[in-house]
Amino acid sequence: MGRLAGKRAIITAAANGIGRATALAYAREGAEIIATDLNAAALEGLTEEGISRAVALDVRDSAAVKELAADIGAVDILFNCAGFVHHGSVLECSEDDWDFSFDLNVKSMHRMISAFLPSMLEHGGGSIINMSSGASSLKGAPNRYVYGASKAAVIGLTKAVAIDFIKQGIRCNAICPGTVHSPSWEARVAALGEQLGSYEKALEQFVARQPMGRVAKAEEIAALAVYLGADESGFTTGTTHVIDGGWTL
Ligand code: NAD
């Protein structure tokens, strides 16, 4: 029997990268999964791979989040994975950039948790997993000004939810990865490659900041998300799970 047998999970940003790898890992572990993403086309094909439902959802749209929560009812696992990496220092971050990053990286979690927590509480509890990053309150990373600020806020939000509902069966943990191979990461390497005049040089820079000499596979982060969703992590709440190949060492 799978480690998530009998559990229902909803995942945001499940069409690509860590969200997609987690949806597939959850399916292998026996969970019923509602995979959501802004990009409906990219969700296509997931239902043939054991995902129960694939639904278009923009986590920046409060009405759509509420509507989906009313439609699907209680879940055992809520994985807030959606996020965006803004490149630049404070000097390259406009007010619009700031608002966009905080809306997508932090307020989306507020929307999802506000919408899904009441039914989780009625249902007797559940596990909330929030995607943070090593680039947060844990580590300053160059040109990750608003990204780092927003991912630090995710850690604060995670601890706040964890303490408020600790007696009611709700656990809330954050995942803090180092660099992970994903479509948006490939785009970041390509963009830096344009600046440096060489894709290989850009790749070298990204890999060089990882002490293990490689970036993570999305599946390695998904394995942690399985653990945090499963009952075996039942004594774990309010934590920041660093999974970074030694980046924050
Ligand atoms: P990705 O960035 O390649 O894909 C992200 C997905 O998010 C896409 O499918 C996109 O359609 C979806 N998305 C974008 N805006 C959305 C919205 N408004 N509503 C719903 N979905 C939306 O995937 P990734 O690199 O695995 O990143 C996933 C999460 O992991 C992000 O929160 C990211 O900050 C975090 N993270 C990534 C890395 C990394 O190196 N890749 C490291 C640390 C943390």
Short mmCIF file of C-alpha atoms and ligand atoms in Angstrom, two decimals:
data_model
loop_
_atom_site.label_atom_id
_atom_site.label_comp_id
_atom_site.label_asym_id
_atom_site.label_seq_id
_atom_site.Cartn_x
_atom_site.Cartn_y
_atom_site.Cartn_z
CA MET A 1 0.00 0.00 0.00
CA GLY A 2 1.27 3.50 -0.83
CA ARG A 3 2.37 5.91 1.88
CA LEU A 4 -0.42 8.29 0.88
CA ALA A 5 -3.17 5.75 0.33
CA GLY A 6 -6.60 7.15 1.24
CA LYS A 7 -5.37 10.77 1.17
CA ARG A 8 -6.61 13.57 -1.06
CA ALA A 9 -4.12 16.18 -2.13
CA ILE A 10 -4.29 19.47 -3.99
CA ILE A 11 -1.15 20.87 -5.57
CA THR A 12 -0.65 24.30 -7.15
CA ALA A 13 1.76 24.80 -10.08
CA ALA A 14 1.52 21.08 -10.77
CA ALA A 15 2.12 21.25 -14.53
CA ASN A 16 5.89 21.67 -14.36
CA GLY A 17 8.99 21.20 -12.24
CA ILE A 18 8.65 20.33 -8.56
CA GLY A 19 4.84 20.53 -8.59
CA ARG A 20 4.57 18.07 -11.45
CA ALA A 21 7.14 15.68 -9.96
CA THR A 22 5.24 15.82 -6.67
CA ALA A 23 1.87 15.12 -8.32
CA LEU A 24 3.37 12.03 -9.98
CA ALA A 25 5.08 10.89 -6.76
CA TYR A 26 1.82 11.34 -4.82
CA ALA A 27 -0.02 9.28 -7.43
CA ARG A 28 2.55 6.49 -7.08
CA GLU A 29 2.00 6.59 -3.31
CA GLY A 30 -1.74 6.08 -3.73
CA ALA A 31 -3.13 9.59 -3.15
CA GLU A 32 -6.10 11.05 -4.98
CA ILE A 33 -4.68 14.20 -6.58
CA ILE A 34 -6.17 17.41 -7.81
CA ALA A 35 -3.39 18.93 -9.91
CA THR A 36 -3.80 22.64 -10.64
CA ASP A 37 -1.83 25.15 -12.69
CA LEU A 38 -2.24 28.47 -14.46
CA ASN A 39 -1.23 26.74 -17.68
CA ALA A 40 -4.12 24.40 -18.44
CA ALA A 41 -2.48 23.09 -21.62
CA ALA A 42 0.58 21.96 -19.70
CA LEU A 43 -1.63 19.90 -17.37
CA GLU A 44 -2.76 17.78 -20.30
CA GLY A 45 -1.62 14.20 -20.08
CA LEU A 46 -1.40 14.19 -16.26
CA THR A 47 -4.71 12.35 -15.89
CA GLU A 48 -3.27 9.47 -17.93
CA GLU A 49 -0.49 9.25 -15.34
CA GLY A 50 -2.69 8.54 -12.34
CA ILE A 51 -3.75 12.10 -11.45
CA SER A 52 -7.47 12.16 -10.59
CA ARG A 53 -8.23 15.70 -11.71
CA ALA A 54 -6.30 18.36 -13.58
CA VAL A 55 -7.81 21.83 -13.16
CA ALA A 56 -6.77 25.25 -14.44
CA LEU A 57 -6.21 27.53 -11.44
CA ASP A 58 -4.56 30.93 -11.19
CA VAL A 59 -3.51 31.20 -7.55
CA ARG A 60 -3.65 35.00 -7.90
CA ASP A 61 -7.41 34.81 -8.48
CA SER A 62 -9.17 34.80 -5.09
CA ALA A 63 -12.62 34.05 -6.54
CA ALA A 64 -11.30 31.07 -8.52
CA VAL A 65 -9.50 29.69 -5.45
CA LYS A 66 -12.69 29.97 -3.33
CA GLU A 67 -14.78 28.39 -6.08
CA LEU A 68 -12.44 25.43 -6.41
CA ALA A 69 -12.33 24.90 -2.64
CA ALA A 70 -16.15 24.85 -2.52
CA ASP A 71 -16.21 22.43 -5.44
CA ILE A 72 -13.71 19.86 -4.20
CA GLY A 73 -14.27 20.01 -0.43
CA ALA A 74 -11.81 18.69 2.13
CA VAL A 75 -8.29 17.63 1.30
CA ASP A 76 -5.71 15.94 3.52
CA ILE A 77 -2.73 17.63 1.85
CA LEU A 78 -2.41 21.13 0.45
CA PHE A 79 0.88 21.74 -1.37
CA ASN A 80 1.35 25.42 -2.20
CA CYS A 81 4.05 25.15 -4.83
CA ALA A 82 3.42 28.12 -7.15
CA GLY A 83 6.11 30.79 -7.20
CA PHE A 84 8.09 33.12 -9.43
CA VAL A 85 11.80 34.03 -9.46
CA HIS A 86 12.41 37.72 -10.07
CA HIS A 87 15.99 38.49 -11.11
CA GLY A 88 17.68 41.57 -9.69
CA SER A 89 18.65 43.64 -6.68
CA VAL A 90 16.51 46.27 -4.94
CA LEU A 91 17.54 48.67 -7.72
CA GLU A 92 15.95 46.50 -10.39
CA CYS A 93 12.73 45.87 -8.48
CA SER A 94 9.85 48.22 -9.27
CA GLU A 95 6.80 48.47 -7.02
CA ASP A 96 4.93 46.39 -9.59
CA ASP A 97 7.66 43.72 -9.48
CA TRP A 98 7.45 43.68 -5.70
CA ASP A 99 3.64 43.41 -5.69
CA PHE A 100 3.64 40.67 -8.32
CA SER A 101 6.20 38.54 -6.47
CA PHE A 102 4.51 38.91 -3.11
CA ASP A 103 1.10 38.24 -4.63
CA LEU A 104 2.21 35.07 -6.42
CA ASN A 105 4.74 33.78 -3.88
CA VAL A 106 3.03 34.66 -0.58
CA LYS A 107 -0.53 35.95 -0.85
CA SER A 108 -1.44 32.96 -3.04
CA MET A 109 -0.68 30.79 0.00
CA HIS A 110 -2.90 32.98 2.16
CA ARG A 111 -5.68 32.55 -0.44
CA MET A 112 -5.28 28.77 -0.66
CA ILE A 113 -4.98 28.21 3.10
CA SER A 114 -7.93 30.52 3.88
CA ALA A 115 -10.05 28.63 1.36
CA PHE A 116 -9.04 25.05 2.24
CA LEU A 117 -8.30 25.17 5.97
CA PRO A 118 -11.93 25.31 7.21
CA SER A 119 -12.81 21.99 5.53
CA MET A 120 -9.49 20.47 6.62
CA LEU A 121 -10.36 21.40 10.21
CA GLU A 122 -13.85 19.91 9.90
CA HIS A 123 -12.30 16.80 8.43
CA GLY A 124 -10.00 16.42 11.48
CA GLY A 125 -6.72 17.84 10.20
CA GLY A 126 -4.21 17.66 7.41
CA SER A 127 -0.79 18.67 6.15
CA ILE A 128 -0.03 22.00 4.50
CA ILE A 129 3.26 22.27 2.63
CA ASN A 130 4.54 25.65 1.46
CA MET A 131 7.29 26.13 -1.10
CA SER A 132 9.96 28.48 0.23
CA SER A 133 13.63 28.41 -0.83
CA GLY A 134 17.17 28.43 0.53
CA ALA A 135 17.12 32.00 -0.80
CA SER A 136 14.94 33.39 2.00
CA SER A 137 15.65 34.18 5.65
CA LEU A 138 18.14 31.29 5.43
CA LYS A 139 20.52 32.74 2.86
CA GLY A 140 21.08 35.88 0.81
CA ALA A 141 21.47 34.99 -2.86
CA PRO A 142 22.74 37.56 -5.39
CA ASN A 143 20.01 39.14 -7.51
CA ARG A 144 17.22 37.46 -5.60
CA TYR A 145 16.05 40.56 -3.70
CA VAL A 146 12.27 40.32 -3.84
CA TYR A 147 12.36 36.56 -4.36
CA GLY A 148 14.35 36.11 -1.12
CA ALA A 149 12.10 38.57 0.75
CA SER A 150 8.97 36.76 -0.42
CA LYS A 151 10.33 33.29 0.37
CA ALA A 152 11.32 34.52 3.85
CA ALA A 153 7.71 35.64 4.28
CA VAL A 154 6.62 32.10 3.36
CA ILE A 155 8.62 30.81 6.33
CA GLY A 156 6.89 33.28 8.67
CA LEU A 157 3.47 32.40 7.26
CA THR A 158 4.25 28.68 7.68
CA LYS A 159 5.20 29.04 11.34
CA ALA A 160 2.17 31.25 12.04
CA VAL A 161 -0.26 28.70 10.59
CA ALA A 162 1.56 25.84 12.33
CA ILE A 163 1.25 27.38 15.80
CA ASP A 164 -2.36 28.56 15.41
CA PHE A 165 -3.71 25.11 14.47
CA ILE A 166 -1.25 22.79 16.21
CA LYS A 167 -3.93 21.46 18.56
CA GLN A 168 -6.39 20.78 15.72
CA GLY A 169 -4.48 18.23 13.69
CA ILE A 170 -3.06 20.67 11.16
CA ARG A 171 0.63 20.54 10.33
CA CYS A 172 2.28 23.22 8.23
CA ASN A 173 5.85 22.96 6.95
CA ALA A 174 8.03 24.78 4.45
CA ILE A 175 10.39 23.27 1.89
CA CYS A 176 13.58 25.24 1.17
CA PRO A 177 15.36 23.88 -1.89
CA GLY A 178 18.63 24.90 -3.46
CA THR A 179 18.73 25.00 -7.25
CA VAL A 180 16.41 22.51 -8.91
CA HIS A 181 16.22 21.45 -12.54
CA SER A 182 12.89 22.71 -13.93
CA PRO A 183 11.58 24.52 -17.02
CA SER A 184 11.80 27.95 -15.36
CA TRP A 185 15.33 27.21 -14.12
CA GLU A 186 16.35 26.32 -17.68
CA ALA A 187 14.92 29.67 -18.78
CA ARG A 188 16.96 31.44 -16.07
CA VAL A 189 20.13 29.72 -17.26
CA ALA A 190 19.34 30.69 -20.86
CA ALA A 191 18.70 34.33 -19.83
CA LEU A 192 22.01 34.53 -17.93
CA GLY A 193 23.69 32.81 -20.89
CA GLU A 194 22.51 35.66 -23.14
CA GLN A 195 24.07 38.18 -20.75
CA LEU A 196 27.33 36.27 -20.49
CA GLY A 197 27.42 35.36 -24.16
CA SER A 198 27.52 31.63 -23.42
CA TYR A 199 24.95 29.15 -22.15
CA GLU A 200 27.73 26.90 -20.82
CA LYS A 201 29.20 29.71 -18.71
CA ALA A 202 25.78 30.40 -17.23
CA LEU A 203 25.25 26.73 -16.45
CA GLU A 204 28.70 26.61 -14.80
CA GLN A 205 27.74 29.58 -12.55
CA PHE A 206 24.52 27.95 -11.42
CA VAL A 207 26.21 24.60 -10.77
CA ALA A 208 29.20 26.25 -9.05
CA ARG A 209 26.99 27.67 -6.29
CA GLN A 210 25.90 24.13 -5.40
CA PRO A 211 28.62 22.51 -3.24
CA MET A 212 27.63 19.05 -4.48
CA GLY A 213 28.54 20.14 -7.98
CA ARG A 214 25.08 19.51 -9.37
CA VAL A 215 21.57 20.86 -9.16
CA ALA A 216 18.69 18.83 -7.73
CA LYS A 217 16.24 16.74 -9.69
CA ALA A 218 12.62 17.78 -9.11
CA GLU A 219 11.97 14.19 -7.99
CA GLU A 220 14.35 14.67 -5.04
CA ILE A 221 12.21 17.55 -3.75
CA ALA A 222 9.04 15.56 -4.48
CA ALA A 223 10.31 12.80 -2.17
CA LEU A 224 10.41 15.34 0.70
CA ALA A 225 6.91 16.52 -0.20
CA VAL A 226 5.73 12.89 0.03
CA TYR A 227 7.26 12.59 3.50
CA LEU A 228 5.67 15.85 4.70
CA GLY A 229 2.28 14.81 3.35
CA ALA A 230 2.42 11.32 4.87
CA ASP A 231 1.55 10.31 8.43
CA GLU A 232 5.17 9.28 9.03
CA SER A 233 6.01 13.01 9.44
CA GLY A 234 3.21 13.35 12.03
CA PHE A 235 5.48 14.92 14.68
CA THR A 236 6.79 17.57 12.28
CA THR A 237 5.27 21.02 12.06
CA GLY A 238 6.39 24.60 11.60
CA THR A 239 9.73 23.52 10.18
CA THR A 240 11.84 24.78 7.30
CA HIS A 241 13.09 21.67 5.52
CA VAL A 242 16.34 22.56 3.80
CA ILE A 243 17.04 20.36 0.76
CA ASP A 244 19.82 22.13 -1.05
CA GLY A 245 22.85 19.95 -1.74
CA GLY A 246 24.78 21.93 0.88
CA TRP A 247 24.05 25.40 -0.57
CA THR A 248 23.33 26.92 2.87
CA LEU A 249 26.21 25.10 4.59
P1 NAD B 1 8.59 26.09 -12.72
O1 NAD B 1 8.90 27.49 -12.25
O2 NAD B 1 9.36 25.58 -13.88
O3 NAD B 1 7.04 25.96 -13.03
C1 NAD B 1 6.16 26.74 -12.29
C2 NAD B 1 4.73 26.45 -12.67
O4 NAD B 1 3.97 27.47 -12.00
C3 NAD B 1 4.39 26.54 -14.14
O5 NAD B 1 3.72 25.35 -14.56
C4 NAD B 1 3.47 27.76 -14.22
O6 NAD B 1 2.45 27.62 -15.21
C5 NAD B 1 2.89 27.78 -12.81
N1 NAD B 1 2.35 29.10 -12.46
C6 NAD B 1 2.89 30.32 -12.72
N2 NAD B 1 2.07 31.28 -12.29
C7 NAD B 1 1.00 30.66 -11.72
C8 NAD B 1 -0.20 31.11 -11.12
N3 NAD B 1 -0.47 32.44 -11.03
N4 NAD B 1 -1.09 30.20 -10.67
C9 NAD B 1 -0.85 28.88 -10.78
N5 NAD B 1 0.27 28.38 -11.35
C10 NAD B 1 1.17 29.27 -11.82
O7 NAD B 1 8.72 25.10 -11.47
P2 NAD B 1 9.84 25.04 -10.32
O8 NAD B 1 11.11 25.69 -10.76
O9 NAD B 1 9.84 23.64 -9.86
O10 NAD B 1 9.26 25.99 -9.16
C11 NAD B 1 8.21 25.59 -8.31
C12 NAD B 1 8.36 26.27 -6.97
O11 NAD B 1 9.59 25.91 -6.37
C13 NAD B 1 8.35 27.80 -7.01
O12 NAD B 1 7.65 28.30 -5.89
C14 NAD B 1 9.81 28.15 -6.91
O13 NAD B 1 10.04 29.44 -6.37
C15 NAD B 1 10.29 27.06 -5.96
N6 NAD B 1 11.73 26.82 -6.01
C16 NAD B 1 12.31 26.48 -7.18
C17 NAD B 1 13.70 26.30 -7.22
C18 NAD B 1 14.40 25.93 -8.50
O14 NAD B 1 15.64 26.04 -8.54
N7 NAD B 1 13.71 25.49 -9.53
C19 NAD B 1 14.45 26.45 -6.04
C20 NAD B 1 13.81 26.79 -4.86
C21 NAD B 1 12.42 26.98 -4.85
#
